[in-house]
Amino acid sequence: MRTEQFPLTRRHLLRGAAAASLAASLAPPALAKAPMLNTQAPSFYRFRIGAFEATIVSDGPLALGDPAQSFVGAPKDEISRMLTDSFLAPDKIVVEQNALVVNTGDKLVLFDTGLGTSKLFGPTAGRLKASLVSAGINPADIDAIVLSHAHPDHCWGIMGEGGARNFPNAQIHMAQADFDFWTDEAKLGIDGLKAFIAGTRDHLLPNRERIVAVKDGQEVLPGIQAMAAPGHTVGHTVYVIASQGKSFLYIADTTHHPVLSYQQPRIEFVYDTDAKQGVATRLRILDMLATDRLPFLAYHLPWPGIGHVAKAGDGFRFVPEPMQMAL
Ligand SMILES: [Zn+2]
């Protein structure tokens, strides 16, 4: 029955298409002809966490290239199969950059700043300021930048072209361990780190007096608590944002991919400073989120990157939250 039904349906569709193209060739030309616009919708998404107003703003996508160059510890054909089964290209990985703004009513807080003007990961990043403006947020109104870690795609948006501050009124909160690691002059001699260290020094050192060290468990700002999540970097930190009994986690780079990092959370990510510790942290945080059914934002997941995680076999399943088109 099945085998007959499909070709019949398909033949019917093809016949329909042929009829439509015949009709089109007989129809008079259309009177209106709109140009192709070739622009995307403004990249901001607003939601509430209790009494706080949250806005996700995009810095634009990052092309990571061949999955085998970023995700290791599983056979290449296994990774290809996982991607293909999820209708994703098996030969190239593209991740998003979802930065978060939280207005607590008292403070306007930006979590991570995007890649800034650097084209290190291709031409599509660096849109954060434009996204903020389209969301109605003036960069000068940001009171606090809270960094998850000091990688380029998270802190190179601090300074603009020519060394001007993009967020001139913001204090910067970050783990001391990441400041020390990623501004360490001695690491400028290490091939794999040189470009990251040099660039990060340009963004953090001029702001040394504005930087406040974040400690594990500390309430960084009212309603925003730090939770150490090391592995991706030595000081990688996630944040619990809580208001009126609602809790939400910003998990930053605990995960990097909606399929690979969840279905097989033990796959290692090559940009992790300590990939084994990164796996342990990923398992711990995803387990906590699944057990407590907490909503969260992951910086690199498909736009806008918010959802829940459920346990599935010996891994997890990311469940995106439906976008709400009315607040
Ligand atoms: Zn990142």
GROMACS .gro file of C-alpha atoms and ligand atoms in nm:
model
  328
    1MET     CA    1   0.000   0.000   0.000
    2ARG     CA    2   0.276   0.238   0.106
    3THR     CA    3   0.488   0.173  -0.203
    4GLU     CA    4   0.194   0.242  -0.434
    5GLN     CA    5   0.069   0.546  -0.253
    6PHE     CA    6   0.399   0.734  -0.276
    7PRO     CA    7   0.447   0.720  -0.657
    8LEU     CA    8   0.079   0.807  -0.705
    9THR     CA    9   0.115   1.111  -0.480
   10ARG     CA   10   0.439   1.210  -0.649
   11ARG     CA   11   0.294   1.168  -0.998
   12HIS     CA   12   0.001   1.378  -0.893
   13LEU     CA   13   0.236   1.649  -0.769
   14LEU     CA   14   0.438   1.641  -1.091
   15ARG     CA   15   0.119   1.658  -1.298
   16GLY     CA   16   0.013   1.958  -1.087
   17ALA     CA   17   0.345   2.130  -1.148
   18ALA     CA   18   0.322   2.072  -1.523
   19ALA     CA   19  -0.032   2.214  -1.527
   20ALA     CA   20   0.084   2.514  -1.329
   21SER     CA   21   0.370   2.588  -1.567
   22LEU     CA   22   0.135   2.554  -1.868
   23ALA     CA   23  -0.106   2.796  -1.699
   24ALA     CA   24   0.184   3.032  -1.628
   25SER     CA   25   0.290   3.031  -1.993
   26LEU     CA   26  -0.066   3.121  -2.099
   27ALA     CA   27  -0.125   3.384  -1.829
   28PRO     CA   28  -0.064   3.756  -1.898
   29PRO     CA   29   0.262   3.891  -1.747
   30ALA     CA   30   0.246   3.997  -1.382
   31LEU     CA   31   0.192   4.366  -1.334
   32ALA     CA   32   0.392   4.396  -1.012
   33LYS     CA   33   0.750   4.274  -0.995
   34ALA     CA   34   0.932   4.327  -0.665
   35PRO     CA   35   1.310   4.333  -0.654
   36MET     CA   36   1.494   4.070  -0.451
   37LEU     CA   37   1.578   4.234  -0.116
   38ASN     CA   38   1.872   4.013  -0.012
   39THR     CA   39   1.862   4.138   0.348
   40GLN     CA   40   1.776   3.948   0.664
   41ALA     CA   41   1.538   4.054   0.942
   42PRO     CA   42   1.688   4.258   1.230
   43SER     CA   43   1.863   4.014   1.464
   44PHE     CA   44   1.716   4.070   1.807
   45TYR     CA   45   1.473   3.865   2.012
   46ARG     CA   46   1.307   3.981   2.333
   47PHE     CA   47   1.170   3.776   2.623
   48ARG     CA   48   1.121   3.805   2.998
   49ILE     CA   49   1.293   3.645   3.295
   50GLY     CA   50   1.060   3.731   3.583
   51ALA     CA   51   1.064   4.112   3.607
   52PHE     CA   52   1.380   4.139   3.392
   53GLU     CA   53   1.363   4.220   3.023
   54ALA     CA   54   1.603   4.011   2.817
   55THR     CA   55   1.707   4.070   2.456
   56ILE     CA   56   1.923   3.839   2.249
   57VAL     CA   57   2.129   4.025   1.989
   58SER     CA   58   2.325   3.854   1.713
   59ASP     CA   59   2.686   3.925   1.628
   60GLY     CA   60   2.636   3.719   1.309
   61PRO     CA   61   2.735   3.364   1.219
   62LEU     CA   62   3.083   3.212   1.240
   63ALA     CA   63   3.200   2.957   0.983
   64LEU     CA   64   3.401   2.684   1.158
   65GLY     CA   65   3.457   2.479   0.841
   66ASP     CA   66   3.520   2.104   0.840
   67PRO     CA   67   3.358   1.947   1.152
   68ALA     CA   68   3.661   1.717   1.190
   69GLN     CA   69   3.875   2.025   1.255
   70SER     CA   70   3.663   2.132   1.555
   71PHE     CA   71   3.495   1.822   1.700
   72VAL     CA   72   3.718   1.529   1.788
   73GLY     CA   73   3.689   1.200   1.971
   74ALA     CA   74   3.424   1.038   1.751
   75PRO     CA   75   3.486   0.872   1.411
   76LYS     CA   76   3.449   1.113   1.117
   77ASP     CA   77   3.173   0.904   0.956
   78GLU     CA   78   2.982   0.900   1.286
   79ILE     CA   79   2.991   1.282   1.299
   80SER     CA   80   2.884   1.299   0.932
   81ARG     CA   81   2.594   1.066   1.005
   82MET     CA   82   2.477   1.270   1.305
   83LEU     CA   83   2.482   1.590   1.098
   84THR     CA   84   2.314   1.431   0.795
   85ASP     CA   85   2.043   1.276   1.014
   86SER     CA   86   1.967   1.629   1.138
   87PHE     CA   87   1.953   1.766   0.782
   88LEU     CA   88   2.277   1.961   0.831
   89ALA     CA   89   2.569   1.974   0.587
   90PRO     CA   90   2.820   1.705   0.689
   91ASP     CA   91   3.122   1.898   0.559
   92LYS     CA   92   3.090   2.242   0.717
   93ILE     CA   93   2.985   2.379   1.053
   94VAL     CA   94   2.836   2.724   1.095
   95VAL     CA   95   2.756   2.847   1.446
   96GLU     CA   96   2.569   3.154   1.565
   97GLN     CA   97   2.676   3.421   1.812
   98ASN     CA   98   2.385   3.499   2.043
   99ALA     CA   99   2.477   3.771   2.290
  100LEU     CA  100   2.239   3.850   2.573
  101VAL     CA  101   2.129   4.183   2.714
  102VAL     CA  102   1.942   4.188   3.045
  103ASN     CA  103   1.772   4.497   3.179
  104THR     CA  104   1.722   4.435   3.551
  105GLY     CA  105   1.539   4.766   3.590
  106ASP     CA  106   1.846   4.905   3.760
  107LYS     CA  107   2.129   4.785   3.535
  108LEU     CA  108   2.159   4.721   3.164
  109VAL     CA  109   2.389   4.422   3.133
  110LEU     CA  110   2.551   4.280   2.817
  111PHE     CA  111   2.676   3.921   2.834
  112ASP     CA  112   2.966   3.888   2.585
  113THR     CA  113   3.043   4.130   2.307
  114GLY     CA  114   3.098   3.937   1.983
  115LEU     CA  115   3.402   3.941   1.758
  116GLY     CA  116   3.414   4.314   1.686
  117THR     CA  117   3.583   4.424   1.365
  118SER     CA  118   3.805   4.114   1.335
  119LYS     CA  119   3.758   3.901   1.026
  120LEU     CA  120   3.948   3.609   1.179
  121PHE     CA  121   3.643   3.380   1.132
  122GLY     CA  122   3.517   3.525   0.802
  123PRO     CA  123   3.314   3.827   0.697
  124THR     CA  124   2.978   3.754   0.864
  125ALA     CA  125   3.056   3.844   1.228
  126GLY     CA  126   3.078   4.187   1.389
  127ARG     CA  127   2.710   4.280   1.378
  128LEU     CA  128   2.651   4.318   1.751
  129LYS     CA  129   2.640   4.697   1.762
  130ALA     CA  130   2.402   4.713   1.467
  131SER     CA  131   2.184   4.447   1.631
  132LEU     CA  132   2.177   4.644   1.957
  133VAL     CA  133   2.074   4.961   1.776
  134SER     CA  134   1.801   4.778   1.582
  135ALA     CA  135   1.678   4.644   1.920
  136GLY     CA  136   1.653   5.001   2.050
  137ILE     CA  137   1.951   4.965   2.283
  138ASN     CA  138   2.213   5.240   2.291
  139PRO     CA  139   2.562   5.090   2.349
  140ALA     CA  140   2.641   5.391   2.571
  141ASP     CA  141   2.359   5.283   2.806
  142ILE     CA  142   2.524   4.947   2.884
  143ASP     CA  143   2.628   4.962   3.253
  144ALA     CA  144   2.802   4.628   3.272
  145ILE     CA  145   2.967   4.379   3.038
  146VAL     CA  146   2.968   4.032   3.190
  147LEU     CA  147   3.210   3.800   3.009
  148SER     CA  148   3.179   3.424   3.002
  149HIS     CA  149   3.541   3.400   2.889
  150ALA     CA  150   3.807   3.587   2.696
  151HIS     CA  151   3.796   3.421   2.353
  152PRO     CA  152   3.787   3.656   2.049
  153ASP     CA  153   3.420   3.592   1.967
  154HIS     CA  154   3.322   3.695   2.321
  155CYS     CA  155   3.543   3.990   2.409
  156TRP     CA  156   3.682   4.143   2.090
  157GLY     CA  157   3.375   4.367   2.063
  158ILE     CA  158   3.488   4.568   2.367
  159MET     CA  159   3.700   4.811   2.167
  160GLY     CA  160   3.606   4.961   1.831
  161GLU     CA  161   3.816   5.071   1.537
  162GLY     CA  162   4.101   5.297   1.642
  163GLY     CA  163   4.088   5.196   2.010
  164ALA     CA  164   3.759   5.370   2.098
  165ARG     CA  165   3.539   5.196   2.355
  166ASN     CA  166   3.218   5.051   2.211
  167PHE     CA  167   3.055   5.060   2.557
  168PRO     CA  168   3.207   5.370   2.715
  169ASN     CA  169   3.008   5.351   3.040
  170ALA     CA  170   3.043   4.981   3.116
  171GLN     CA  171   3.231   4.803   3.390
  172ILE     CA  172   3.362   4.464   3.280
  173HIS     CA  173   3.307   4.156   3.495
  174MET     CA  174   3.514   3.845   3.422
  175ALA     CA  175   3.708   3.564   3.588
  176GLN     CA  176   4.058   3.665   3.696
  177ALA     CA  177   4.192   3.332   3.563
  178ASP     CA  178   4.081   3.418   3.209
  179PHE     CA  179   4.220   3.770   3.229
  180ASP     CA  180   4.557   3.635   3.341
  181PHE     CA  181   4.567   3.354   3.082
  182TRP     CA  182   4.457   3.550   2.775
  183THR     CA  183   4.664   3.863   2.837
  184ASP     CA  184   4.983   3.671   2.931
  185GLU     CA  185   5.273   3.822   2.739
  186ALA     CA  186   5.472   3.500   2.772
  187LYS     CA  187   5.213   3.318   2.556
  188LEU     CA  188   5.274   3.550   2.260
  189GLY     CA  189   5.550   3.308   2.163
  190ILE     CA  190   5.314   3.007   2.138
  191ASP     CA  191   5.206   2.950   1.775
  192GLY     CA  192   4.851   2.828   1.838
  193LEU     CA  193   4.775   3.105   2.089
  194LYS     CA  194   4.964   3.407   1.954
  195ALA     CA  195   4.682   3.566   1.750
  196PHE     CA  196   4.424   3.518   2.028
  197ILE     CA  197   4.654   3.654   2.300
  198ALA     CA  198   4.766   3.959   2.098
  199GLY     CA  199   4.410   4.053   2.006
  200THR     CA  200   4.270   3.997   2.354
  201ARG     CA  201   4.543   4.214   2.510
  202ASP     CA  202   4.423   4.498   2.283
  203HIS     CA  203   4.071   4.471   2.427
  204LEU     CA  204   4.138   4.397   2.793
  205LEU     CA  205   4.456   4.580   2.889
  206PRO     CA  206   4.327   4.932   2.808
  207ASN     CA  207   4.031   4.853   3.037
  208ARG     CA  208   4.223   4.711   3.329
  209GLU     CA  209   4.083   4.969   3.572
  210ARG     CA  210   3.725   4.891   3.464
  211ILE     CA  211   3.757   4.515   3.510
  212VAL     CA  212   3.604   4.354   3.818
  213ALA     CA  213   3.701   3.994   3.900
  214VAL     CA  214   3.416   3.742   3.913
  215LYS     CA  215   3.431   3.456   4.165
  216ASP     CA  216   3.250   3.122   4.160
  217GLY     CA  217   2.914   3.151   4.337
  218GLN     CA  218   2.929   3.528   4.366
  219GLU     CA  219   2.630   3.751   4.295
  220VAL     CA  220   2.798   3.966   4.030
  221LEU     CA  221   2.506   4.208   4.006
  222PRO     CA  222   2.163   4.184   4.172
  223GLY     CA  223   1.992   3.877   4.024
  224ILE     CA  224   2.303   3.758   3.836
  225GLN     CA  225   2.515   3.485   3.993
  226ALA     CA  226   2.841   3.342   3.856
  227MET     CA  227   2.904   2.968   3.831
  228ALA     CA  228   3.251   2.847   3.736
  229ALA     CA  229   3.239   2.619   3.430
  230PRO     CA  230   3.605   2.564   3.337
  231GLY     CA  231   3.742   2.358   3.050
  232HIS     CA  232   3.655   2.561   2.742
  233THR     CA  233   3.890   2.815   2.902
  234VAL     CA  234   4.048   2.817   3.247
  235GLY     CA  235   3.803   3.079   3.374
  236HIS     CA  236   3.496   2.997   3.161
  237THR     CA  237   3.195   3.108   3.368
  238VAL     CA  238   2.822   3.062   3.323
  239TYR     CA  239   2.561   3.283   3.487
  240VAL     CA  240   2.231   3.219   3.663
  241ILE     CA  241   1.988   3.504   3.604
  242ALA     CA  242   1.699   3.502   3.851
  243SER     CA  243   1.401   3.728   3.906
  244GLN     CA  244   1.065   3.676   4.079
  245GLY     CA  245   1.116   3.304   4.118
  246LYS     CA  246   1.221   3.246   3.754
  247SER     CA  247   1.571   3.121   3.681
  248PHE     CA  248   1.751   3.121   3.349
  249LEU     CA  249   2.107   3.017   3.269
  250TYR     CA  250   2.346   3.175   3.025
  251ILE     CA  251   2.570   2.873   2.947
  252ALA     CA  252   2.792   3.053   2.692
  253ASP     CA  253   3.035   2.796   2.537
  254THR     CA  254   2.950   2.495   2.752
  255THR     CA  255   2.814   2.357   2.422
  256HIS     CA  256   2.887   2.456   2.062
  257HIS     CA  257   2.649   2.256   1.845
  258PRO     CA  258   2.280   2.163   1.880
  259VAL     CA  259   2.342   1.803   1.768
  260LEU     CA  260   2.704   1.709   1.831
  261SER     CA  261   2.739   1.869   2.178
  262TYR     CA  262   2.410   1.721   2.301
  263GLN     CA  263   2.373   1.377   2.139
  264GLN     CA  264   2.737   1.300   2.215
  265PRO     CA  265   2.845   1.545   2.485
  266ARG     CA  266   3.171   1.352   2.530
  267ILE     CA  267   3.294   1.465   2.187
  268GLU     CA  268   3.580   1.706   2.254
  269PHE     CA  269   3.601   2.057   2.114
  270VAL     CA  270   3.945   2.151   1.985
  271TYR     CA  271   3.926   2.515   2.097
  272ASP     CA  272   3.889   2.406   2.460
  273THR     CA  273   4.195   2.487   2.672
  274ASP     CA  274   4.133   2.159   2.858
  275ALA     CA  275   3.896   1.948   2.646
  276LYS     CA  276   3.863   1.667   2.905
  277GLN     CA  277   3.759   1.920   3.169
  278GLY     CA  278   3.529   2.077   2.906
  279VAL     CA  279   3.351   1.743   2.866
  280ALA     CA  280   3.313   1.700   3.243
  281THR     CA  281   3.173   2.053   3.278
  282ARG     CA  282   2.935   2.000   2.984
  283LEU     CA  283   2.800   1.679   3.138
  284ARG     CA  284   2.759   1.845   3.479
  285ILE     CA  285   2.579   2.154   3.351
  286LEU     CA  286   2.355   1.974   3.099
  287ASP     CA  287   2.263   1.722   3.369
  288MET     CA  288   2.170   2.006   3.606
  289LEU     CA  289   1.965   2.187   3.339
  290ALA     CA  290   1.781   1.867   3.244
  291THR     CA  291   1.713   1.764   3.604
  292ASP     CA  292   1.591   2.109   3.710
  293ARG     CA  293   1.414   2.173   3.375
  294LEU     CA  294   1.576   2.516   3.352
  295PRO     CA  295   1.562   2.730   3.038
  296PHE     CA  296   1.894   2.856   2.905
  297LEU     CA  297   2.077   3.042   2.631
  298ALA     CA  298   2.378   2.892   2.455
  299TYR     CA  299   2.591   3.145   2.270
  300HIS     CA  300   2.663   2.936   1.959
  301LEU     CA  301   2.336   2.749   1.909
  302PRO     CA  302   2.096   2.821   1.620
  303TRP     CA  303   1.922   3.157   1.657
  304PRO     CA  304   1.806   3.269   1.903
  305GLY     CA  305   1.967   2.986   2.102
  306ILE     CA  306   1.725   2.950   2.391
  307GLY     CA  307   1.558   2.630   2.500
  308HIS     CA  308   1.573   2.333   2.732
  309VAL     CA  309   1.772   2.014   2.740
  310ALA     CA  310   1.635   1.666   2.802
  311LYS     CA  311   1.827   1.349   2.881
  312ALA     CA  312   1.832   1.104   2.587
  313GLY     CA  313   2.016   0.773   2.618
  314ASP     CA  314   2.365   0.845   2.748
  315GLY     CA  315   2.348   1.193   2.598
  316PHE     CA  316   2.100   1.477   2.570
  317ARG     CA  317   1.856   1.639   2.331
  318PHE     CA  318   1.835   2.018   2.282
  319VAL     CA  319   1.476   2.139   2.261
  320PRO     CA  320   1.453   2.494   2.122
  321GLU     CA  321   1.195   2.716   2.288
  322PRO     CA  322   0.925   2.835   2.047
  323MET     CA  323   0.976   3.204   1.970
  324GLN     CA  324   0.698   3.414   2.117
  325MET     CA  325   0.588   3.677   1.871
  326ALA     CA  326   0.398   3.877   2.135
  327LEU     CA  327   0.536   3.971   2.477
  328ZN      ZN  328   3.260   3.112   2.152
   0.00000   0.00000   0.00000
